[in-house]
XYZ file of C-alpha atoms in Angstrom:
677
model
C 112.673 60.456 103.964
C 114.484 58.637 106.756
C 111.192 58.265 108.539
C 109.157 56.897 105.815
C 107.950 53.261 106.159
C 109.407 50.581 103.879
C 106.769 48.516 101.988
C 107.088 44.771 102.365
C 108.360 42.870 99.115
C 105.114 41.706 98.104
C 103.612 45.081 98.422
C 106.302 46.492 96.325
C 106.029 43.946 93.727
C 102.430 44.823 93.233
C 102.902 48.365 93.074
C 105.378 47.978 90.292
C 103.449 45.367 88.549
C 100.581 48.015 88.534
C 102.873 50.871 87.354
C 104.033 48.621 84.552
C 100.878 47.720 83.107
C 100.971 44.057 84.344
C 97.604 44.217 85.928
C 95.784 44.791 82.559
C 95.307 48.566 83.114
C 97.609 50.075 80.206
C 98.809 53.794 81.117
C 97.621 56.391 78.512
C 98.731 59.972 78.038
C 96.408 61.424 80.533
C 98.074 59.339 83.119
C 101.409 60.811 82.319
C 99.923 64.466 82.261
C 98.417 63.752 85.718
C 101.925 63.063 87.277
C 102.931 66.674 86.774
C 100.156 67.653 89.078
C 100.129 64.790 91.767
C 103.471 63.386 93.020
C 103.300 59.728 93.305
C 105.895 58.433 95.954
C 107.212 54.819 95.538
C 109.728 52.887 97.626
C 113.373 53.004 96.669
C 114.415 50.723 93.838
C 116.391 47.784 94.734
C 120.139 47.665 93.793
C 119.392 45.442 90.645
C 116.667 47.706 89.505
C 118.889 50.630 90.013
C 121.725 49.005 88.009
C 119.465 48.480 85.039
C 118.031 51.906 85.500
C 121.682 53.079 84.633
C 121.019 51.802 81.220
C 118.640 54.546 80.273
C 119.545 56.289 77.218
C 119.313 60.321 77.507
C 119.226 62.052 74.347
C 121.563 65.367 74.099
C 123.173 67.068 71.257
C 126.699 66.360 71.313
C 129.941 66.480 68.934
C 131.573 63.085 68.458
C 134.794 62.179 67.027
C 134.696 59.787 64.378
C 137.713 58.708 62.512
C 139.445 61.944 63.048
C 136.613 64.095 61.815
C 134.397 66.279 63.954
C 130.653 65.594 63.127
C 127.235 66.182 64.676
C 126.159 62.688 66.214
C 122.690 63.745 66.083
C 120.217 63.265 68.761
C 121.888 60.187 70.350
C 124.505 60.167 73.076
C 124.594 57.319 75.847
C 124.884 58.929 79.410
C 124.781 56.703 82.378
C 122.482 58.618 84.687
C 120.324 57.402 87.490
C 117.064 59.521 87.867
C 116.325 59.184 91.374
C 112.619 58.433 92.672
C 112.624 61.604 95.082
C 113.634 63.797 92.197
C 111.873 62.522 89.021
C 108.833 61.344 90.947
C 108.567 57.829 89.885
C 110.251 55.081 88.131
C 109.652 53.923 84.543
C 106.168 53.861 83.061
C 104.642 51.534 80.576
C 107.447 48.641 80.726
C 109.809 47.094 83.026
C 113.020 48.835 83.960
C 115.920 48.737 81.521
C 113.524 47.810 78.740
C 112.840 50.674 76.371
C 109.242 50.701 75.261
C 107.300 53.017 72.649
C 106.645 56.116 74.622
C 109.065 55.538 77.211
C 111.403 58.481 78.123
C 114.374 56.523 76.323
C 112.783 56.667 73.099
C 114.773 58.714 70.489
C 112.355 60.680 68.418
C 109.561 59.947 65.816
C 111.855 59.938 63.087
C 113.808 56.661 64.131
C 117.139 56.801 65.268
C 119.134 53.961 63.866
C 122.625 53.284 65.100
C 125.056 51.490 62.591
C 128.547 51.149 64.111
C 129.833 54.700 64.908
C 127.433 56.428 62.641
C 123.709 57.397 63.660
C 121.197 57.861 60.994
C 117.952 59.666 61.251
C 115.349 58.261 59.061
C 112.696 60.754 57.727
C 109.850 61.752 59.579
C 107.108 64.001 58.244
C 109.693 66.912 57.817
C 112.589 65.070 58.344
C 115.944 64.408 56.323
C 115.314 62.699 52.863
C 117.684 59.936 52.196
C 118.230 60.226 48.529
C 120.179 57.987 45.995
C 123.103 60.562 46.201
C 124.675 59.403 43.001
C 121.370 59.966 41.084
C 121.413 63.581 42.266
C 124.595 64.145 40.665
C 123.809 63.556 36.921
C 120.113 62.342 36.619
C 118.403 61.241 33.522
C 115.072 62.560 32.407
C 113.096 59.671 34.240
C 115.288 59.832 37.505
C 114.650 63.587 37.501
C 110.909 63.137 36.956
C 110.943 60.732 39.829
C 112.621 62.879 42.093
C 110.386 65.770 41.294
C 107.248 63.560 42.437
C 109.006 62.833 45.513
C 109.684 66.568 46.164
C 106.128 67.497 45.226
C 104.820 64.905 47.849
C 107.356 66.163 50.517
C 106.257 69.700 50.134
C 102.593 68.755 50.643
C 103.354 66.808 53.860
C 105.529 69.626 54.852
C 102.693 72.397 54.219
C 105.010 73.839 51.803
C 108.502 73.323 52.913
C 110.813 70.338 53.628
C 114.663 69.906 54.507
C 116.812 67.540 52.388
C 120.273 66.131 53.152
C 122.169 66.082 49.779
C 124.967 63.611 49.733
C 123.868 61.348 52.616
C 123.100 57.376 52.331
C 124.992 54.594 51.241
C 127.669 52.653 52.563
C 129.760 55.714 53.255
C 128.047 59.095 53.751
C 129.310 62.087 51.684
C 130.198 63.377 48.385
C 133.608 64.947 47.177
C 133.327 68.708 46.121
C 132.653 68.551 42.603
C 129.800 65.809 43.196
C 128.283 67.908 45.877
C 128.064 70.909 43.728
C 126.396 69.051 40.928
C 123.893 67.578 43.545
C 123.184 71.127 44.861
C 122.606 72.318 41.184
C 120.059 69.322 40.513
C 118.543 70.264 43.881
C 117.970 73.823 42.572
C 116.613 72.582 39.358
C 114.197 70.147 41.128
C 113.019 73.053 43.348
C 112.432 75.496 40.556
C 110.303 72.938 38.612
C 108.305 72.494 41.699
C 107.672 76.174 41.864
C 109.921 76.374 45.123
C 113.271 78.069 46.311
C 116.145 76.116 47.752
C 118.715 77.518 50.249
C 121.657 75.660 51.876
C 121.354 75.619 55.669
C 124.626 74.127 56.287
C 127.583 71.959 54.732
C 129.417 69.653 56.973
C 132.148 66.824 56.871
C 131.023 63.295 56.604
C 132.619 60.083 56.442
C 133.651 60.409 52.647
C 133.405 63.965 51.800
C 130.786 66.499 52.698
C 127.015 66.740 52.915
C 124.572 69.716 52.690
C 121.396 70.290 54.188
C 119.030 72.231 52.152
C 115.860 74.248 52.837
C 113.220 73.900 50.123
C 110.340 76.120 50.423
C 107.433 76.772 48.034
C 107.093 80.103 46.418
C 103.928 81.960 47.399
C 101.930 84.724 45.674
C 102.042 88.373 46.897
C 98.925 88.054 48.800
C 99.710 84.572 50.352
C 102.160 83.145 52.834
C 102.586 80.120 55.310
C 101.496 80.593 58.668
C 102.860 78.975 61.903
C 100.964 79.887 65.277
C 103.225 80.006 68.476
C 101.684 80.111 71.840
C 103.936 81.963 74.431
C 103.299 80.989 77.986
C 105.088 81.058 81.176
C 104.963 82.554 84.880
C 104.486 86.050 85.316
C 107.577 88.291 85.036
C 109.403 85.653 82.832
C 109.972 88.132 80.082
C 107.298 86.875 77.522
C 106.229 90.159 76.148
C 109.544 91.653 76.178
C 111.077 88.754 74.142
C 108.221 89.153 71.462
C 109.004 92.831 71.309
C 112.552 92.331 70.712
C 111.996 89.721 68.014
C 109.226 91.387 66.266
C 110.878 94.903 66.387
C 114.427 94.264 66.093
C 115.378 96.470 68.914
C 117.009 95.139 72.344
C 115.641 95.860 75.492
C 117.023 98.544 77.868
C 116.564 96.229 81.090
C 113.427 98.033 82.286
C 110.828 96.918 80.127
C 110.882 99.393 76.843
C 110.496 96.506 74.360
C 107.212 95.311 75.800
C 105.532 98.477 75.778
C 105.248 98.216 72.142
C 102.903 95.063 72.448
C 100.414 96.051 75.135
C 96.917 96.885 74.386
C 95.536 98.435 77.281
C 96.618 101.030 79.772
C 96.562 98.981 82.788
C 98.815 96.644 80.982
C 101.481 99.456 80.513
C 101.129 100.474 83.999
C 101.564 97.112 85.783
C 103.786 95.710 83.160
C 101.641 92.295 82.989
C 99.540 90.937 79.970
C 95.818 90.611 80.598
C 94.570 89.711 77.382
C 95.319 87.543 74.370
C 97.844 89.438 72.200
C 99.062 88.736 68.450
C 102.269 89.489 67.169
C 103.963 88.446 63.948
C 107.632 87.859 62.664
C 108.040 87.416 58.659
C 110.616 85.367 56.887
C 111.466 85.500 53.116
C 112.601 82.802 51.130
C 115.977 82.891 52.134
C 115.028 82.922 55.881
C 115.959 86.482 56.728
C 113.453 88.529 58.899
C 111.628 91.235 57.138
C 110.115 92.948 59.915
C 110.855 96.716 59.614
C 109.615 99.543 61.646
C 108.306 102.871 60.442
C 109.522 106.260 61.801
C 107.081 105.830 64.728
C 108.376 102.385 65.857
C 105.295 100.628 64.569
C 105.016 97.484 62.372
C 103.344 97.611 58.971
C 101.522 94.137 59.052
C 100.698 94.586 55.351
C 104.346 95.057 54.256
C 105.490 92.367 56.217
C 102.945 89.700 55.048
C 103.566 90.743 51.263
C 107.379 90.466 51.754
C 107.241 87.199 53.757
C 107.143 83.659 52.506
C 106.399 82.577 56.060
C 104.780 84.274 58.873
C 105.171 83.226 62.671
C 102.223 84.521 64.748
C 103.050 84.754 68.503
C 100.018 84.395 70.743
C 100.988 86.213 73.810
C 99.191 84.764 76.750
C 98.871 86.063 80.350
C 101.155 84.699 82.935
C 99.329 85.578 86.126
C 97.200 83.178 87.717
C 94.278 85.428 87.971
C 94.198 85.378 84.148
C 94.568 81.554 83.812
C 91.007 81.287 81.996
C 92.277 83.699 79.258
C 95.469 81.823 78.952
C 93.269 78.500 78.494
C 90.995 80.087 76.052
C 94.215 81.278 73.926
C 95.500 77.642 73.966
C 92.281 76.042 72.966
C 90.553 78.656 70.747
C 93.671 79.826 68.776
C 94.815 76.434 67.885
C 98.451 76.824 68.340
C 100.971 74.728 66.283
C 103.716 75.090 68.973
C 104.221 76.216 72.592
C 107.083 78.469 73.760
C 107.409 78.034 77.266
C 109.309 80.925 79.031
C 111.313 80.411 82.032
C 113.058 83.263 83.891
C 116.702 82.074 84.845
C 116.908 83.975 87.962
C 113.493 82.787 89.293
C 113.413 79.220 87.953
C 110.382 77.058 87.651
C 107.834 78.775 89.899
C 104.177 79.595 89.875
C 102.196 78.985 86.676
C 105.083 77.309 84.738
C 104.149 73.689 85.409
C 100.401 74.618 85.051
C 101.169 75.975 81.630
C 103.451 73.134 80.781
C 100.783 70.605 81.763
C 98.205 72.418 79.744
C 100.310 72.311 76.561
C 100.950 68.552 77.218
C 97.099 67.973 77.952
C 96.360 69.438 74.487
C 99.110 67.759 72.776
C 101.019 70.795 71.676
C 104.907 70.323 71.131
C 106.941 72.607 73.587
C 110.198 74.351 73.389
C 111.676 76.228 76.292
C 113.392 79.785 76.283
C 115.355 80.729 79.415
C 115.464 84.350 79.544
C 117.722 86.862 81.668
C 120.883 85.081 81.375
C 122.744 88.409 81.473
C 121.568 89.402 85.045
C 121.704 85.664 86.499
C 124.559 84.279 88.403
C 126.049 81.280 87.028
C 125.327 78.943 89.762
C 121.395 80.016 89.857
C 121.401 79.523 86.189
C 122.700 75.954 86.539
C 120.437 75.080 89.162
C 117.550 76.343 86.794
C 118.754 74.238 84.079
C 119.016 71.210 86.310
C 115.500 71.717 87.595
C 114.196 72.153 84.173
C 115.779 68.978 82.897
C 114.515 67.035 85.716
C 110.844 68.270 85.219
C 111.042 67.600 81.316
C 112.326 64.016 82.209
C 109.752 63.283 84.889
C 107.239 60.406 84.100
C 104.509 63.142 83.772
C 106.271 64.898 81.052
C 108.780 62.457 79.399
C 110.476 64.926 77.114
C 113.947 64.765 75.784
C 115.564 68.047 76.638
C 118.053 69.331 73.886
C 120.277 72.294 74.951
C 120.834 74.434 71.713
C 124.038 76.200 71.638
C 124.893 76.281 67.838
C 123.541 76.660 64.444
C 124.042 72.868 64.020
C 121.975 72.328 66.915
C 119.249 74.404 65.736
C 118.947 72.594 62.329
C 118.724 69.151 64.086
C 116.383 70.038 66.718
C 113.828 71.721 64.069
C 114.090 68.778 61.972
C 113.000 66.320 64.658
C 110.859 68.727 66.647
C 107.403 67.699 65.219
C 107.853 64.256 67.177
C 106.475 66.085 70.299
C 109.232 64.131 72.174
C 112.302 66.178 72.252
C 112.078 69.690 73.749
C 114.768 72.211 72.618
C 116.134 74.653 75.379
C 117.322 78.039 74.334
C 119.291 80.432 76.589
C 118.688 84.267 75.616
C 119.291 87.721 76.754
C 116.933 90.315 75.675
C 119.463 93.031 76.852
C 122.404 91.749 75.157
C 120.910 89.717 72.418
C 122.975 86.581 73.155
C 121.619 83.493 71.151
C 118.525 85.428 69.737
C 119.882 84.483 66.232
C 119.395 80.955 67.133
C 115.984 81.401 68.242
C 115.246 83.262 65.006
C 116.791 80.435 62.889
C 114.814 77.895 64.896
C 111.454 79.798 64.352
C 112.302 80.037 60.615
C 112.548 76.196 60.324
C 109.287 75.505 62.061
C 106.357 73.856 60.006
C 102.694 73.904 60.584
C 101.241 71.159 62.119
C 97.537 71.638 60.810
C 96.764 70.275 57.341
C 94.743 72.440 54.922
C 92.060 69.768 54.222
C 91.112 71.863 51.084
C 88.803 69.052 49.743
C 86.606 69.054 53.010
C 83.766 71.423 53.639
C 84.726 74.675 55.162
C 84.683 75.153 58.889
C 85.763 78.386 60.595
C 85.686 78.931 64.334
C 85.135 82.236 65.973
C 87.228 83.489 68.553
C 86.772 87.216 68.762
C 83.985 89.756 67.289
C 84.466 93.396 66.441
C 82.312 96.195 65.079
C 84.471 98.574 62.888
C 83.043 101.873 61.848
C 82.420 101.903 58.074
C 82.613 98.148 57.696
C 80.234 96.778 60.227
C 80.575 93.492 61.916
C 83.768 91.454 61.896
C 84.805 88.200 63.296
C 87.956 86.601 63.554
C 89.286 82.990 64.125
C 90.842 80.003 62.460
C 89.824 78.179 59.353
C 89.939 74.379 60.458
C 89.508 72.839 56.964
C 88.202 73.558 53.345
C 88.280 77.071 51.740
C 86.411 80.149 52.329
C 86.234 82.454 49.482
C 84.915 86.081 48.802
C 80.981 86.407 48.644
C 80.666 82.854 49.830
C 77.510 81.992 51.957
C 78.095 80.344 55.251
C 75.950 78.790 57.844
C 76.649 80.861 61.429
C 75.583 79.274 64.610
C 74.533 77.901 66.829
C 72.187 80.629 68.191
C 70.656 80.508 71.564
C 67.866 78.426 70.084
C 70.390 76.021 68.443
C 69.931 77.103 64.910
C 72.154 78.156 62.053
C 71.585 80.795 59.994
C 73.050 81.939 56.477
C 75.351 84.751 56.261
C 77.535 86.107 53.652
C 81.245 87.057 53.501
C 81.837 90.403 52.128
C 85.405 90.807 52.726
C 88.591 88.753 54.143
C 91.630 89.836 55.821
C 94.790 87.809 56.793
C 97.124 89.732 59.036
C 95.211 93.034 58.220
C 95.961 92.319 54.483
C 93.050 91.797 52.136
C 92.773 88.468 50.553
C 90.502 86.744 48.354
C 90.132 83.171 50.146
C 91.475 81.364 53.191
C 92.224 77.948 53.667
C 92.676 75.461 56.429
C 94.937 75.997 59.152
C 95.018 79.732 58.275
C 93.772 82.516 60.692
C 91.521 85.391 59.194
C 89.005 88.172 59.705
C 85.670 88.236 57.943
C 83.280 91.273 57.266
C 79.791 89.928 57.566
C 76.761 91.306 55.449
C 73.791 92.254 57.656
C 74.720 90.899 60.825
C 74.959 92.929 64.353
C 77.749 92.217 66.774
C 75.336 91.253 69.546
C 73.910 88.467 67.318
C 77.585 86.684 67.220
C 79.396 85.387 70.220
C 82.813 83.550 70.822
C 82.631 79.783 70.249
C 80.231 80.063 67.227
C 81.291 78.365 63.831
C 80.885 79.213 60.234
C 80.317 76.045 58.036
C 79.636 75.173 54.540
C 75.920 75.225 53.175
C 76.494 71.752 52.112
C 76.608 70.686 55.794
C 73.636 69.721 57.865
C 75.239 70.962 61.195
C 73.496 70.236 64.507
C 74.189 71.930 67.856
C 74.014 70.063 71.408
C 72.856 70.982 74.789
C 74.438 67.719 76.111
C 77.590 65.851 75.365
C 79.370 62.756 76.815
C 83.236 62.911 77.560
C 86.007 60.892 79.325
C 87.924 62.996 81.794
C 91.006 62.745 84.159
C 90.919 64.951 87.263
C 94.359 66.594 87.381
C 93.560 68.320 90.746
C 90.637 68.776 92.948
C 90.704 69.743 96.588
C 87.707 67.683 97.664
C 85.606 65.467 95.654
C 83.434 66.028 92.499
C 79.905 64.526 92.252
C 76.861 65.180 89.998
C 75.368 68.561 89.401
C 78.999 69.896 89.683
C 79.376 72.839 87.444
C 82.621 74.021 85.966
C 83.900 75.852 82.801
C 84.351 73.739 79.733
C 86.923 74.929 77.189
C 86.535 73.158 73.776
C 87.908 74.660 70.665
C 86.948 78.229 70.829
C 83.800 77.619 72.939
C 83.953 78.507 76.550
C 80.761 77.833 78.691
C 79.859 76.458 82.131
C 78.623 73.044 82.099
C 77.140 70.827 84.614
C 77.689 67.045 85.490
C 74.452 65.311 84.785
C 75.557 61.755 85.541
C 79.004 59.769 85.587
C 79.986 56.090 85.888
C 81.507 56.664 89.347
C 79.838 58.034 92.604
C 82.677 60.521 93.337
C 85.810 61.737 91.581
C 89.100 62.856 93.219
C 92.475 63.710 91.913
C 93.889 61.247 89.600
C 90.455 59.590 88.805
C 89.019 59.015 85.429
C 85.328 58.755 84.502
C 82.847 58.910 81.701
C 80.661 61.857 82.267
C 77.708 63.540 80.781
C 77.695 67.241 80.487
C 74.978 69.789 80.026
C 75.743 73.370 78.950
C 74.053 75.965 81.095
C 73.554 79.036 78.783
C 73.685 78.147 75.064
C 73.865 75.162 73.072
C 77.473 74.537 71.274
C 78.822 72.947 68.050
C 81.099 70.151 69.088
C 82.810 67.413 67.189
C 83.483 63.961 68.768
C 87.300 63.554 69.448
C 87.873 67.187 70.326
C 90.216 67.902 73.240
C 88.448 69.697 76.102
C 89.764 71.346 79.513
C 87.204 71.410 82.577
C 88.227 73.883 85.209
C 86.629 75.748 88.346
C 88.935 77.706 90.683
C 91.999 75.253 91.239
C 89.983 72.164 89.872
C 91.437 71.226 86.547
C 90.489 68.210 84.471
C 91.307 67.235 80.668
C 89.698 64.710 78.408
C 87.931 64.007 74.905
C 84.352 64.834 73.640
C 83.196 61.059 72.980
C 79.672 61.495 71.923
C 77.147 64.510 71.295
C 73.585 64.401 71.779
C 71.854 66.558 68.837
C 69.558 69.303 69.723
C 66.349 69.776 68.064
C 66.030 73.545 67.345
C 63.078 75.009 69.310
C 63.195 72.313 72.032
C 65.092 72.617 75.346
C 66.806 70.044 77.340
C 64.897 69.011 80.748
C 65.579 71.597 83.579
C 66.832 74.165 80.986
C 64.929 77.502 80.164
C 65.011 79.477 76.877
C 66.305 83.163 77.195
C 62.640 84.608 76.693
C 62.141 83.530 80.189
C 64.308 86.030 81.394
C 62.406 88.839 80.074
C 62.246 91.659 82.531
C 58.871 93.367 83.126
C 57.962 96.900 83.317
C 56.251 96.613 86.770
C 57.892 96.174 90.149
C 58.483 92.604 91.425
C 55.790 91.364 93.970
C 56.538 92.377 97.343
C 58.977 95.069 96.480
C 57.805 98.786 96.537
C 60.689 100.271 94.594
C 63.658 99.684 92.601
C 66.199 98.743 95.170
C 68.429 95.940 95.218
C 66.220 93.943 97.679
C 65.370 90.452 97.818
C 62.270 90.992 95.641
C 64.883 92.136 92.649
């Protein structure tokens, strides 16, 4: 502002060097996340610095004119813009101005973008476009066909059962004539069939020399199996989260008064208030060709078993609460349900308000890729919508977020965004209306192209984390959760724990269901429900795990972690207690010691935590969230201290010490609520 005091040049130089890492303290991802919660004000740049900043590369989807042919230029477009410090909340991070470094906001995608003349080529990422020798695809011999088949099998394994190929690309001049393109597509179809997969053409487009085609290859699945992608739906209250899910899953538009969301609510108070208070699950199934298979019955309900048997891919929406008082439920949904992606909902008429930044920061802290859906564009004035989009772009480009916003407005934009989305750098933005249905087809196509990020790790010992327990009449105790690795089959014996004494007890799996459909096994990266033998519901709690009997698991009361304080109104010292979210475990923990005397907003520290109620099963390297009221911190578990069953840490008491006696307490003559009780 005009009243701000300008720093002397020496002070300015010191602050810039400190931000650029020249002082020997490199910036990490936690530093970037903290910038979302704490605005750091720096002096204005000099004229030279502003001039260098104008070289910033802003990535967007544009159509370029190349030799008279319209083509998609990919993700690269040079736009000379200046992101002001007052709006973006700071300058460049991790390097000097004007010099792109790895992790900078000017970086393209994880799949490298190589610019050659007027043509931009996207080299393959994990699920990227595969640049094959195009002429070998037209008429391959036996050896070439076998080599291409091995490559396709490898790509299918990397892409969790699906991948995207661009046929006709590569070489000095990209493209094939009509005859060669058809021959290459026939070869691609034969390769897919040989690998037990199906091939569908996503699009054909003009190239420098002929045409190219993008093909989706998806592995065939058995009737009782399907690929699963989990998407967490977050955003501020009244952003339209449940309404959008109701429209997507049931295929019926909303009337503008919330009829679509009524089909998803689980509790009476949710229907009365229109606000979600619990973690809901909804599914959207796609077949081999990418068509939606969700069909409602005569009563408007979805048959999950029919959807799963008809679909080759099922997108599971984790509907989370947007209200601030349900934040603990939202955090548990983001940590315990292990989402692959996060769909951030923004109401176009309200903008980025309330918990929007909070949820965005949570997704960044957990390293979950984010895409944005702007809703209610049918009722929003044009100027208000533009203001919302400008603010959204500014937040996504800010040093605390450093995303690359991509406006999705066509089917070509959908394919380009989905191919590069696993990089976690780009952030597709959709503008939809649940009343008119505008752009909902683009969103469905994008969801169809998403691939699971969690690997199956079938060769590792089984590990299953529990996030919910049930007692089903006629069945018994049922637990649901996510299989993190390995394979669990019917009648397998697993170790369930830790109990309140830190022990793991053997338990037998008598039944397995996936999305209400009975199956014989569940693999890593899939969610399922287990019916357990001879177990009562009160013996199981959220946060427990089920492990292979070949393992020797240990529980822990105490663990060590590196944390970054995102926000705290005062200071944090030893003996401070807050809720720790780590995987599906959620429990209050106390800080026993730390390498600093006090912690404030923006501080980093190595802390020793101790659980208050029960021991937990943790793995070093697991991401954790530390919260209490308005206090929030994120970090990683670095070390655990194994617990000896039957022993309790110093200062902790076993549960048996809390047994109530039949006689009244001393000094109290009755059963009232006095001090004696």
